[in-house]
Short mmCIF file of N, CA and C in Angstrom, two decimals:
data_model
loop_
_atom_site.label_atom_id
_atom_site.label_comp_id
_atom_site.label_asym_id
_atom_site.label_seq_id
_atom_site.Cartn_x
_atom_site.Cartn_y
_atom_site.Cartn_z
N MET A 1 21.79 11.94 24.24
CA MET A 1 21.26 12.32 22.95
C MET A 1 21.05 10.87 22.27
N THR A 2 19.86 10.84 21.53
CA THR A 2 19.61 9.70 20.66
C THR A 2 20.64 9.65 19.45
N ASN A 3 21.05 8.62 19.31
CA ASN A 3 22.07 8.41 18.21
C ASN A 3 21.41 8.48 16.97
N MET A 4 20.51 7.63 16.71
CA MET A 4 19.59 7.61 15.48
C MET A 4 18.21 7.65 15.68
N LEU A 5 17.62 8.63 14.93
CA LEU A 5 16.18 8.79 15.16
C LEU A 5 15.57 8.54 13.78
N ILE A 6 14.75 7.72 13.63
CA ILE A 6 13.96 7.25 12.50
C ILE A 6 12.59 7.66 12.57
N LEU A 7 12.07 8.55 11.78
CA LEU A 7 10.85 9.04 11.76
C LEU A 7 10.05 8.17 10.49
N LEU A 8 9.18 7.38 10.87
CA LEU A 8 8.54 6.44 9.85
C LEU A 8 7.15 7.09 9.72
N PHE A 9 6.94 7.51 8.24
CA PHE A 9 5.70 8.13 7.76
C PHE A 9 5.05 7.05 6.73
N HIS A 10 4.28 6.21 7.40
CA HIS A 10 3.59 5.26 6.43
C HIS A 10 2.13 5.34 6.84
N PRO A 11 1.27 5.64 5.89
CA PRO A 11 -0.20 5.78 6.09
C PRO A 11 -0.93 4.51 6.58
N ASP A 12 -0.23 3.35 6.34
CA ASP A 12 -0.88 2.10 6.65
C ASP A 12 0.17 1.16 7.02
N TYR A 13 1.00 1.42 8.08
CA TYR A 13 2.03 0.65 8.58
C TYR A 13 1.65 -0.71 8.79
N GLN A 14 0.49 -1.10 9.25
CA GLN A 14 0.23 -2.40 9.90
C GLN A 14 0.19 -3.29 8.65
N SER A 15 -0.24 -2.77 7.44
CA SER A 15 -0.40 -3.74 6.21
C SER A 15 0.86 -3.68 5.41
N SER A 16 1.74 -2.85 5.93
CA SER A 16 3.25 -2.64 5.13
C SER A 16 3.99 -3.91 5.33
N ARG A 17 4.55 -4.37 4.35
CA ARG A 17 5.57 -5.49 4.31
C ARG A 17 7.03 -4.90 4.40
N ALA A 18 7.21 -3.88 3.33
CA ALA A 18 8.52 -3.36 3.05
C ALA A 18 8.92 -2.38 4.34
N ASN A 19 8.14 -1.41 4.51
CA ASN A 19 8.64 -0.48 5.60
C ASN A 19 8.65 -1.20 6.87
N LYS A 20 7.68 -2.08 7.15
CA LYS A 20 7.64 -2.90 8.42
C LYS A 20 9.06 -3.59 8.59
N ALA A 21 9.51 -4.35 7.64
CA ALA A 21 10.69 -5.02 7.54
C ALA A 21 11.98 -4.18 7.84
N LEU A 22 11.92 -2.94 7.22
CA LEU A 22 12.96 -2.02 7.29
C LEU A 22 13.14 -1.50 8.88
N ALA A 23 11.92 -1.18 9.16
CA ALA A 23 11.74 -0.52 10.58
C ALA A 23 12.15 -1.58 11.73
N GLU A 24 11.62 -2.74 11.43
CA GLU A 24 11.96 -3.75 12.41
C GLU A 24 13.50 -4.12 12.67
N ALA A 25 14.23 -4.11 11.42
CA ALA A 25 15.51 -4.32 11.45
C ALA A 25 16.18 -3.21 11.90
N ALA A 26 15.81 -2.00 11.70
CA ALA A 26 16.52 -0.76 12.28
C ALA A 26 16.36 -0.57 13.72
N SER A 27 15.30 -1.07 14.30
CA SER A 27 15.05 -0.87 15.68
C SER A 27 15.83 -1.89 16.44
N SER A 28 16.44 -2.87 15.85
CA SER A 28 17.34 -3.85 16.35
C SER A 28 18.72 -3.26 16.75
N ARG A 29 19.08 -2.15 16.14
CA ARG A 29 20.30 -1.48 16.37
C ARG A 29 20.17 -0.86 17.63
N PRO A 30 21.37 -0.72 18.41
CA PRO A 30 21.46 -0.03 19.62
C PRO A 30 21.47 1.47 19.30
N ASP A 31 20.88 2.19 20.23
CA ASP A 31 20.69 3.60 20.22
C ASP A 31 20.09 4.14 18.86
N THR A 32 19.03 3.31 18.60
CA THR A 32 18.16 3.72 17.36
C THR A 32 16.71 3.70 17.80
N ILE A 33 16.04 4.86 17.48
CA ILE A 33 14.47 4.81 17.99
C ILE A 33 13.80 5.10 16.60
N VAL A 34 12.80 4.17 16.43
CA VAL A 34 11.83 4.27 15.26
C VAL A 34 10.60 4.85 15.82
N VAL A 35 10.12 5.94 15.22
CA VAL A 35 8.90 6.59 15.64
C VAL A 35 7.79 6.23 14.58
N ASP A 36 6.82 5.67 14.93
CA ASP A 36 5.61 5.43 13.90
C ASP A 36 4.86 6.73 13.85
N MET A 37 5.08 7.68 13.07
CA MET A 37 4.31 8.89 13.14
C MET A 37 2.88 8.98 12.79
N GLN A 38 2.53 7.98 11.98
CA GLN A 38 1.08 7.95 11.88
C GLN A 38 0.29 7.52 13.08
N ALA A 39 0.88 6.49 13.63
CA ALA A 39 0.32 6.01 15.01
C ALA A 39 0.14 7.11 16.16
N LEU A 40 1.22 8.03 15.95
CA LEU A 40 1.21 9.26 17.02
C LEU A 40 0.19 10.29 16.58
N TYR A 41 0.09 10.41 15.24
CA TYR A 41 -0.83 11.62 14.68
C TYR A 41 -1.68 11.16 13.69
N PRO A 42 -2.69 10.27 14.07
CA PRO A 42 -3.62 9.82 12.95
C PRO A 42 -4.55 10.87 12.53
N ASP A 43 -4.66 11.91 13.24
CA ASP A 43 -5.65 13.03 12.71
C ASP A 43 -4.73 14.08 12.07
N GLY A 44 -3.48 13.84 12.09
CA GLY A 44 -2.50 14.76 11.23
C GLY A 44 -2.04 16.11 12.17
N CYS A 45 -2.70 16.17 13.33
CA CYS A 45 -2.38 17.36 14.15
C CYS A 45 -1.08 17.07 14.97
N ILE A 46 0.03 17.60 14.57
CA ILE A 46 1.28 17.29 14.99
C ILE A 46 1.65 18.26 16.26
N ASP A 47 2.23 17.64 17.20
CA ASP A 47 2.66 18.32 18.66
C ASP A 47 4.05 18.91 18.27
N GLY A 48 4.12 20.23 17.90
CA GLY A 48 5.30 20.83 17.48
C GLY A 48 6.55 20.66 18.80
N ASP A 49 6.01 20.96 19.94
CA ASP A 49 6.83 20.95 21.11
C ASP A 49 7.59 19.47 21.25
N VAL A 50 6.72 18.39 21.00
CA VAL A 50 7.30 17.03 21.12
C VAL A 50 8.29 16.80 20.01
N GLU A 51 7.87 17.33 18.95
CA GLU A 51 8.77 16.90 17.54
C GLU A 51 10.00 17.71 17.63
N VAL A 52 9.95 18.99 18.07
CA VAL A 52 11.24 19.79 18.20
C VAL A 52 12.11 19.07 19.12
N ALA A 53 11.72 18.77 20.25
CA ALA A 53 12.42 18.01 21.23
C ALA A 53 13.11 16.83 20.75
N ARG A 54 12.18 16.05 20.05
CA ARG A 54 12.79 14.76 19.44
C ARG A 54 14.01 15.08 18.42
N LEU A 55 13.75 15.96 17.65
CA LEU A 55 14.79 16.41 16.58
C LEU A 55 16.07 16.73 17.36
N LEU A 56 15.98 17.63 18.36
CA LEU A 56 17.21 18.21 18.97
C LEU A 56 17.76 17.27 19.83
N ALA A 57 17.03 16.06 20.20
CA ALA A 57 17.89 15.04 20.95
C ALA A 57 18.55 14.08 19.95
N ALA A 58 18.38 14.08 18.63
CA ALA A 58 18.99 13.04 17.84
C ALA A 58 20.25 13.72 17.16
N GLU A 59 21.19 12.80 17.13
CA GLU A 59 22.38 13.03 16.39
C GLU A 59 22.38 12.94 14.86
N ARG A 60 21.38 11.87 14.45
CA ARG A 60 21.05 11.46 13.00
C ARG A 60 19.74 11.33 12.92
N ILE A 61 19.25 11.82 11.71
CA ILE A 61 17.82 11.95 11.38
C ILE A 61 17.66 11.08 10.12
N VAL A 62 16.51 10.17 10.37
CA VAL A 62 16.16 9.38 9.09
C VAL A 62 14.71 9.56 8.84
N LEU A 63 14.42 9.97 7.65
CA LEU A 63 12.87 9.99 7.17
C LEU A 63 12.55 8.83 6.41
N GLN A 64 11.86 7.95 6.82
CA GLN A 64 11.49 6.62 6.14
C GLN A 64 9.97 6.84 5.75
N PHE A 65 9.81 6.31 4.54
CA PHE A 65 8.35 6.38 4.02
C PHE A 65 8.42 5.70 2.65
N PRO A 66 7.05 5.35 2.28
CA PRO A 66 6.97 4.79 0.94
C PRO A 66 6.63 6.15 -0.04
N VAL A 67 7.17 6.07 -1.11
CA VAL A 67 6.95 6.98 -2.13
C VAL A 67 5.55 6.75 -2.72
N GLN A 68 4.68 7.85 -2.72
CA GLN A 68 3.26 7.77 -3.16
C GLN A 68 2.97 8.94 -4.12
N TRP A 69 2.80 8.54 -5.47
CA TRP A 69 2.54 9.66 -6.42
C TRP A 69 3.47 10.62 -6.63
N TYR A 70 4.81 10.01 -6.55
CA TYR A 70 6.01 10.80 -6.98
C TYR A 70 6.31 11.74 -5.73
N SER A 71 5.68 11.49 -4.50
CA SER A 71 6.02 12.36 -3.42
C SER A 71 6.10 11.68 -1.99
N THR A 72 6.11 12.26 -0.98
CA THR A 72 5.98 11.84 0.32
C THR A 72 4.49 11.62 0.79
N PRO A 73 4.35 10.64 1.70
CA PRO A 73 2.91 10.72 2.24
C PRO A 73 2.52 12.09 2.92
N PRO A 74 1.14 12.26 2.82
CA PRO A 74 0.71 13.60 3.42
C PRO A 74 1.26 13.98 4.87
N LEU A 75 1.30 12.93 5.65
CA LEU A 75 1.69 13.30 7.02
C LEU A 75 3.22 13.80 7.09
N LEU A 76 4.02 13.47 6.26
CA LEU A 76 5.38 13.92 6.22
C LEU A 76 5.48 15.34 5.80
N LYS A 77 4.54 15.78 4.85
CA LYS A 77 4.40 17.17 4.42
C LYS A 77 3.93 17.97 5.41
N ALA A 78 3.01 17.42 6.10
CA ALA A 78 2.22 18.17 7.28
C ALA A 78 3.30 18.47 8.58
N TRP A 79 4.11 17.43 8.67
CA TRP A 79 5.24 17.36 9.70
C TRP A 79 6.23 18.52 9.28
N GLN A 80 6.65 18.55 8.05
CA GLN A 80 7.72 19.56 7.55
C GLN A 80 6.95 21.10 7.72
N ASP A 81 5.81 21.01 7.37
CA ASP A 81 5.12 22.48 7.56
C ASP A 81 4.83 22.88 9.05
N ALA A 82 4.72 22.02 9.89
CA ALA A 82 4.62 22.38 11.38
C ALA A 82 5.75 22.44 12.06
N VAL A 83 6.57 21.50 11.96
CA VAL A 83 7.96 21.49 12.50
C VAL A 83 8.98 22.26 12.03
N LEU A 84 9.26 22.05 10.82
CA LEU A 84 10.40 22.69 10.15
C LEU A 84 10.12 24.27 10.10
N THR A 85 8.91 24.60 9.76
CA THR A 85 8.56 26.09 9.60
C THR A 85 8.72 26.71 11.06
N ARG A 86 8.36 26.02 12.04
CA ARG A 86 8.48 26.54 13.23
C ARG A 86 9.96 26.74 13.83
N MET A 87 10.85 25.58 13.44
CA MET A 87 12.26 25.61 13.81
C MET A 87 12.94 26.50 12.88
N PHE A 88 12.81 26.73 11.75
CA PHE A 88 13.64 27.51 10.80
C PHE A 88 13.16 28.84 10.54
N TYR A 89 11.86 29.15 10.73
CA TYR A 89 11.31 30.32 10.40
C TYR A 89 10.83 31.27 11.56
N ILE A 90 10.36 30.53 12.67
CA ILE A 90 9.77 31.26 13.79
C ILE A 90 10.76 31.31 14.93
N HIS A 91 11.59 30.18 15.20
CA HIS A 91 12.37 30.11 16.20
C HIS A 91 13.78 29.52 15.83
N TYR A 92 14.30 30.12 14.82
CA TYR A 92 15.69 29.79 14.38
C TYR A 92 16.83 29.70 15.22
N GLU A 93 17.03 30.74 16.10
CA GLU A 93 18.12 30.80 16.99
C GLU A 93 17.90 29.84 18.20
N ALA A 94 16.77 29.64 18.68
CA ALA A 94 16.54 28.84 19.81
C ALA A 94 16.31 27.31 19.29
N GLU A 95 15.97 27.02 18.07
CA GLU A 95 15.68 25.59 17.66
C GLU A 95 16.32 25.42 16.40
N GLY A 96 16.13 25.92 15.40
CA GLY A 96 16.67 25.66 14.00
C GLY A 96 18.16 25.61 13.92
N ALA A 97 18.86 26.59 14.48
CA ALA A 97 20.22 26.69 14.39
C ALA A 97 21.01 25.49 14.93
N LYS A 98 20.23 24.97 15.96
CA LYS A 98 20.86 23.87 16.88
C LYS A 98 21.01 22.49 16.03
N LEU A 99 20.13 22.42 14.85
CA LEU A 99 20.30 21.30 14.18
C LEU A 99 21.40 21.28 13.07
N ALA A 100 22.08 22.44 12.81
CA ALA A 100 22.95 22.61 11.73
C ALA A 100 24.02 21.59 11.67
N GLY A 101 24.23 21.01 10.54
CA GLY A 101 25.20 20.07 10.25
C GLY A 101 24.82 18.52 10.57
N ARG A 102 23.64 18.34 11.23
CA ARG A 102 23.28 16.99 11.52
C ARG A 102 22.95 16.26 10.06
N PRO A 103 23.13 15.01 10.21
CA PRO A 103 22.82 14.21 8.80
C PRO A 103 21.53 13.78 8.82
N VAL A 104 21.02 13.92 7.57
CA VAL A 104 19.58 13.53 7.35
C VAL A 104 19.70 12.51 6.33
N LEU A 105 19.02 11.46 6.38
CA LEU A 105 18.99 10.35 5.45
C LEU A 105 17.57 10.03 5.07
N VAL A 106 17.24 10.02 3.83
CA VAL A 106 15.89 9.55 3.31
C VAL A 106 15.99 8.18 3.03
N ALA A 107 14.80 7.35 3.63
CA ALA A 107 14.96 6.10 3.23
C ALA A 107 13.61 5.72 2.61
N ALA A 108 13.55 5.54 1.32
CA ALA A 108 12.29 5.54 0.58
C ALA A 108 12.08 4.07 -0.11
N THR A 109 10.91 3.71 -0.02
CA THR A 109 10.56 2.53 -0.68
C THR A 109 9.62 2.68 -1.92
N ALA A 110 9.76 2.05 -2.94
CA ALA A 110 8.90 2.29 -4.16
C ALA A 110 8.60 0.88 -4.63
N GLY A 111 7.20 0.90 -5.02
CA GLY A 111 6.55 -0.32 -5.45
C GLY A 111 7.01 -0.81 -6.89
N ASN A 112 7.51 0.18 -7.73
CA ASN A 112 8.01 -0.37 -9.02
C ASN A 112 9.41 -0.57 -9.23
N VAL A 113 9.72 -1.16 -10.43
CA VAL A 113 11.09 -1.56 -10.64
C VAL A 113 11.91 -0.40 -10.87
N PRO A 114 13.35 -0.49 -10.75
CA PRO A 114 14.22 0.71 -11.05
C PRO A 114 13.96 1.20 -12.51
N GLU A 115 13.76 0.28 -13.39
CA GLU A 115 13.64 0.90 -14.75
C GLU A 115 12.45 1.78 -14.99
N ALA A 116 11.49 1.74 -14.06
CA ALA A 116 10.43 2.57 -14.27
C ALA A 116 10.68 4.01 -13.77
N TYR A 117 11.78 4.19 -13.22
CA TYR A 117 12.38 5.52 -12.79
C TYR A 117 13.53 5.95 -13.49
N THR A 118 13.35 5.96 -14.87
CA THR A 118 14.28 6.49 -15.93
C THR A 118 13.57 7.41 -16.94
N PRO A 119 14.37 8.19 -17.60
CA PRO A 119 13.72 9.12 -18.63
C PRO A 119 12.76 8.28 -19.46
N SER A 120 13.20 7.18 -19.86
CA SER A 120 12.15 6.20 -20.70
C SER A 120 11.12 5.57 -20.17
N GLY A 121 11.28 5.52 -18.79
CA GLY A 121 10.30 4.58 -18.08
C GLY A 121 9.06 5.17 -17.75
N THR A 122 8.06 4.42 -17.12
CA THR A 122 6.82 4.72 -16.75
C THR A 122 6.70 6.08 -15.99
N ASN A 123 7.69 6.23 -14.97
CA ASN A 123 7.68 7.41 -14.19
C ASN A 123 8.44 8.50 -14.61
N LEU A 124 9.23 8.46 -15.60
CA LEU A 124 9.84 9.49 -16.33
C LEU A 124 11.14 10.12 -15.60
N PHE A 125 11.15 10.11 -14.33
CA PHE A 125 12.16 10.74 -13.47
C PHE A 125 12.84 9.58 -12.59
N SER A 126 14.10 9.86 -12.30
CA SER A 126 14.61 9.04 -11.22
C SER A 126 14.13 9.22 -10.05
N LEU A 127 14.02 8.22 -8.99
CA LEU A 127 13.60 8.46 -7.72
C LEU A 127 14.37 9.61 -7.11
N ARG A 128 15.77 9.64 -7.31
CA ARG A 128 16.53 10.54 -6.71
C ARG A 128 16.10 11.98 -7.07
N ASP A 129 15.75 12.24 -8.36
CA ASP A 129 15.14 13.39 -8.84
C ASP A 129 13.84 13.77 -8.18
N LEU A 130 12.99 12.83 -8.05
CA LEU A 130 11.75 13.11 -7.35
C LEU A 130 11.95 13.36 -5.88
N LEU A 131 12.93 13.19 -5.32
CA LEU A 131 13.30 13.44 -3.71
C LEU A 131 14.18 14.79 -3.76
N LYS A 132 14.28 15.49 -4.79
CA LYS A 132 14.92 16.80 -4.79
C LYS A 132 14.46 17.82 -3.93
N PRO A 133 13.06 17.71 -3.70
CA PRO A 133 12.46 18.81 -2.76
C PRO A 133 12.88 18.43 -1.26
N LEU A 134 13.18 17.32 -0.88
CA LEU A 134 13.56 16.99 0.17
C LEU A 134 15.04 17.26 0.56
N GLN A 135 15.86 17.26 -0.51
CA GLN A 135 17.21 17.66 -0.51
C GLN A 135 17.37 19.14 -0.50
N ALA A 136 16.44 19.87 -1.13
CA ALA A 136 16.44 21.22 -1.10
C ALA A 136 16.00 21.76 0.36
N THR A 137 15.19 21.02 0.99
CA THR A 137 14.81 21.25 2.36
C THR A 137 15.93 21.23 3.30
N ALA A 138 16.66 19.82 3.15
CA ALA A 138 17.69 19.69 4.02
C ALA A 138 18.72 20.80 3.85
N HIS A 139 19.02 21.15 2.59
CA HIS A 139 19.88 22.40 2.40
C HIS A 139 19.47 23.62 3.07
N ARG A 140 18.33 23.97 2.93
CA ARG A 140 17.65 25.27 3.67
C ARG A 140 17.91 25.14 5.13
N CYS A 141 17.93 23.99 5.63
CA CYS A 141 17.84 23.82 7.20
C CYS A 141 19.19 23.41 7.55
N ALA A 142 20.21 23.47 6.61
CA ALA A 142 21.65 23.26 6.94
C ALA A 142 21.91 21.89 7.52
N LEU A 143 21.05 21.04 7.17
CA LEU A 143 21.27 19.56 7.41
C LEU A 143 22.21 18.75 6.51
N ALA A 144 22.97 18.07 6.79
CA ALA A 144 23.93 17.25 5.93
C ALA A 144 23.23 16.24 5.33
N TRP A 145 22.88 16.48 4.02
CA TRP A 145 22.07 15.56 3.20
C TRP A 145 23.10 14.31 2.82
N GLN A 146 22.59 13.07 3.04
CA GLN A 146 23.03 11.81 2.65
C GLN A 146 22.49 11.18 1.45
N GLU A 147 23.29 10.39 0.76
CA GLU A 147 22.87 9.83 -0.35
C GLU A 147 21.53 8.91 0.11
N PRO A 148 20.41 9.00 -0.52
CA PRO A 148 19.13 8.38 -0.25
C PRO A 148 19.38 6.84 -0.24
N PHE A 149 18.65 6.30 0.72
CA PHE A 149 18.57 4.79 0.85
C PHE A 149 17.29 4.40 0.00
N LEU A 150 17.34 3.85 -1.09
CA LEU A 150 16.21 3.47 -1.93
C LEU A 150 16.11 2.10 -2.31
N VAL A 151 14.86 1.50 -2.15
CA VAL A 151 14.71 0.07 -2.53
C VAL A 151 13.49 0.05 -3.39
N TYR A 152 13.47 -0.86 -4.29
CA TYR A 152 12.48 -0.76 -5.45
C TYR A 152 11.69 -2.20 -5.53
N ASP A 153 10.72 -2.15 -6.27
CA ASP A 153 9.86 -3.30 -6.58
C ASP A 153 9.31 -3.97 -5.31
N MET A 154 9.25 -3.17 -4.28
CA MET A 154 8.73 -3.62 -2.80
C MET A 154 7.36 -4.25 -2.87
N ARG A 155 6.61 -3.89 -3.80
CA ARG A 155 5.20 -4.25 -3.83
C ARG A 155 5.23 -5.77 -4.19
N ARG A 156 6.26 -6.50 -4.79
CA ARG A 156 6.24 -7.75 -5.29
C ARG A 156 7.25 -8.59 -4.52
N ALA A 157 7.88 -7.92 -3.40
CA ALA A 157 9.08 -8.52 -2.93
C ALA A 157 8.64 -9.75 -2.01
N ASP A 158 9.42 -10.81 -2.14
CA ASP A 158 9.19 -11.90 -1.24
C ASP A 158 10.00 -11.81 -0.08
N ALA A 159 10.12 -12.65 0.74
CA ALA A 159 10.50 -12.83 1.97
C ALA A 159 12.06 -12.70 1.97
N GLU A 160 12.72 -13.13 1.07
CA GLU A 160 14.10 -13.05 0.75
C GLU A 160 14.53 -11.78 0.43
N ALA A 161 13.79 -11.10 -0.51
CA ALA A 161 14.10 -9.74 -0.94
C ALA A 161 13.83 -8.81 0.20
N LEU A 162 12.89 -8.91 1.06
CA LEU A 162 12.66 -8.15 2.17
C LEU A 162 13.76 -8.26 3.11
N GLU A 163 14.09 -9.30 3.40
CA GLU A 163 15.25 -9.55 4.40
C GLU A 163 16.57 -8.99 3.74
N ALA A 164 16.85 -9.09 2.55
CA ALA A 164 18.02 -8.39 1.82
C ALA A 164 17.92 -6.98 2.13
N ALA A 165 16.71 -6.40 1.73
CA ALA A 165 16.48 -4.82 1.87
C ALA A 165 16.86 -4.48 3.39
N ALA A 166 16.27 -5.20 4.13
CA ALA A 166 16.40 -4.90 5.68
C ALA A 166 18.00 -4.92 6.05
N ASP A 167 18.49 -5.92 5.63
CA ASP A 167 19.92 -6.05 5.95
C ASP A 167 20.86 -4.95 5.21
N TYR A 168 20.44 -4.52 4.02
CA TYR A 168 21.06 -3.39 3.40
C TYR A 168 20.89 -2.06 4.28
N TYR A 169 19.62 -1.96 4.69
CA TYR A 169 19.17 -0.76 5.46
C TYR A 169 20.03 -0.68 6.82
N VAL A 170 20.32 -1.80 7.39
CA VAL A 170 21.05 -1.78 8.65
C VAL A 170 22.45 -1.42 8.35
N THR A 171 22.83 -1.88 7.18
CA THR A 171 24.17 -1.57 6.71
C THR A 171 24.52 -0.12 6.56
N ARG A 172 23.52 0.40 5.94
CA ARG A 172 23.50 2.04 5.53
C ARG A 172 23.46 2.79 6.80
N LEU A 173 22.54 2.46 7.72
CA LEU A 173 22.51 3.14 9.05
C LEU A 173 23.83 3.20 9.81
N THR A 174 24.40 1.91 9.67
CA THR A 174 25.58 1.82 10.50
C THR A 174 26.66 2.57 9.78
N GLN A 175 26.65 2.52 8.40
CA GLN A 175 27.70 3.51 7.70
C GLN A 175 27.58 4.84 8.06
N LEU A 176 26.25 5.41 8.12
CA LEU A 176 25.82 6.77 8.53
C LEU A 176 26.54 7.01 9.75
N GLU A 177 26.44 6.12 10.80
CA GLU A 177 26.86 6.30 12.22
C GLU A 177 28.45 6.47 12.08
N THR A 178 28.90 5.37 11.57
CA THR A 178 30.46 5.44 11.61
C THR A 178 31.06 6.51 10.70
N ARG A 179 30.60 6.85 9.58
CA ARG A 179 31.15 7.97 8.84
C ARG A 179 30.98 9.23 9.58
N GLN A 180 29.98 9.49 10.41
CA GLN A 180 29.75 10.70 11.15
C GLN A 180 30.64 10.76 12.31
N ALA A 181 31.01 9.56 12.88
CA ALA A 181 31.77 9.62 14.00
C ALA A 181 33.19 9.74 13.69
N ALA A 182 33.75 9.58 12.48
CA ALA A 182 35.09 9.76 11.96
C ALA A 182 35.57 11.01 12.08
#
């Protein structure tokens, strides 16, 4: 089994600074696989067989992406529709039920400052509140929701801030692994 599976949903990963720093740091961990979903599915046509097998082989699942217009990138939504619908509505006993209890962590980057994600801020809602649909999905799929990994102000982050975020990400991934192993 793959210990940690990170599904990276970034519509322009090559020009990303924040998600690239996080993914590169994460991929240095043993038993961690980072999959650039946009590179695999540039046309949005997701191979359900491949994705189901990938999920079933993982002990821990991470969904990594930049927040875009208060939501996930379109490919993540398409992946949910294709893969999770298949696993949990069409082939529940053979596929979906086998994922029950596996931890899922959302790792999201935001371009704005934390204060923008408050009731009096520009975005009105906290980033955790904006991610509630993913939490509801995890609950529906019987996945063990983990406190999200969130980093802010990534649009203006310098090299030092990116390195700190990457170090924090690796720490969170290690905590996820050790917490689940205990």
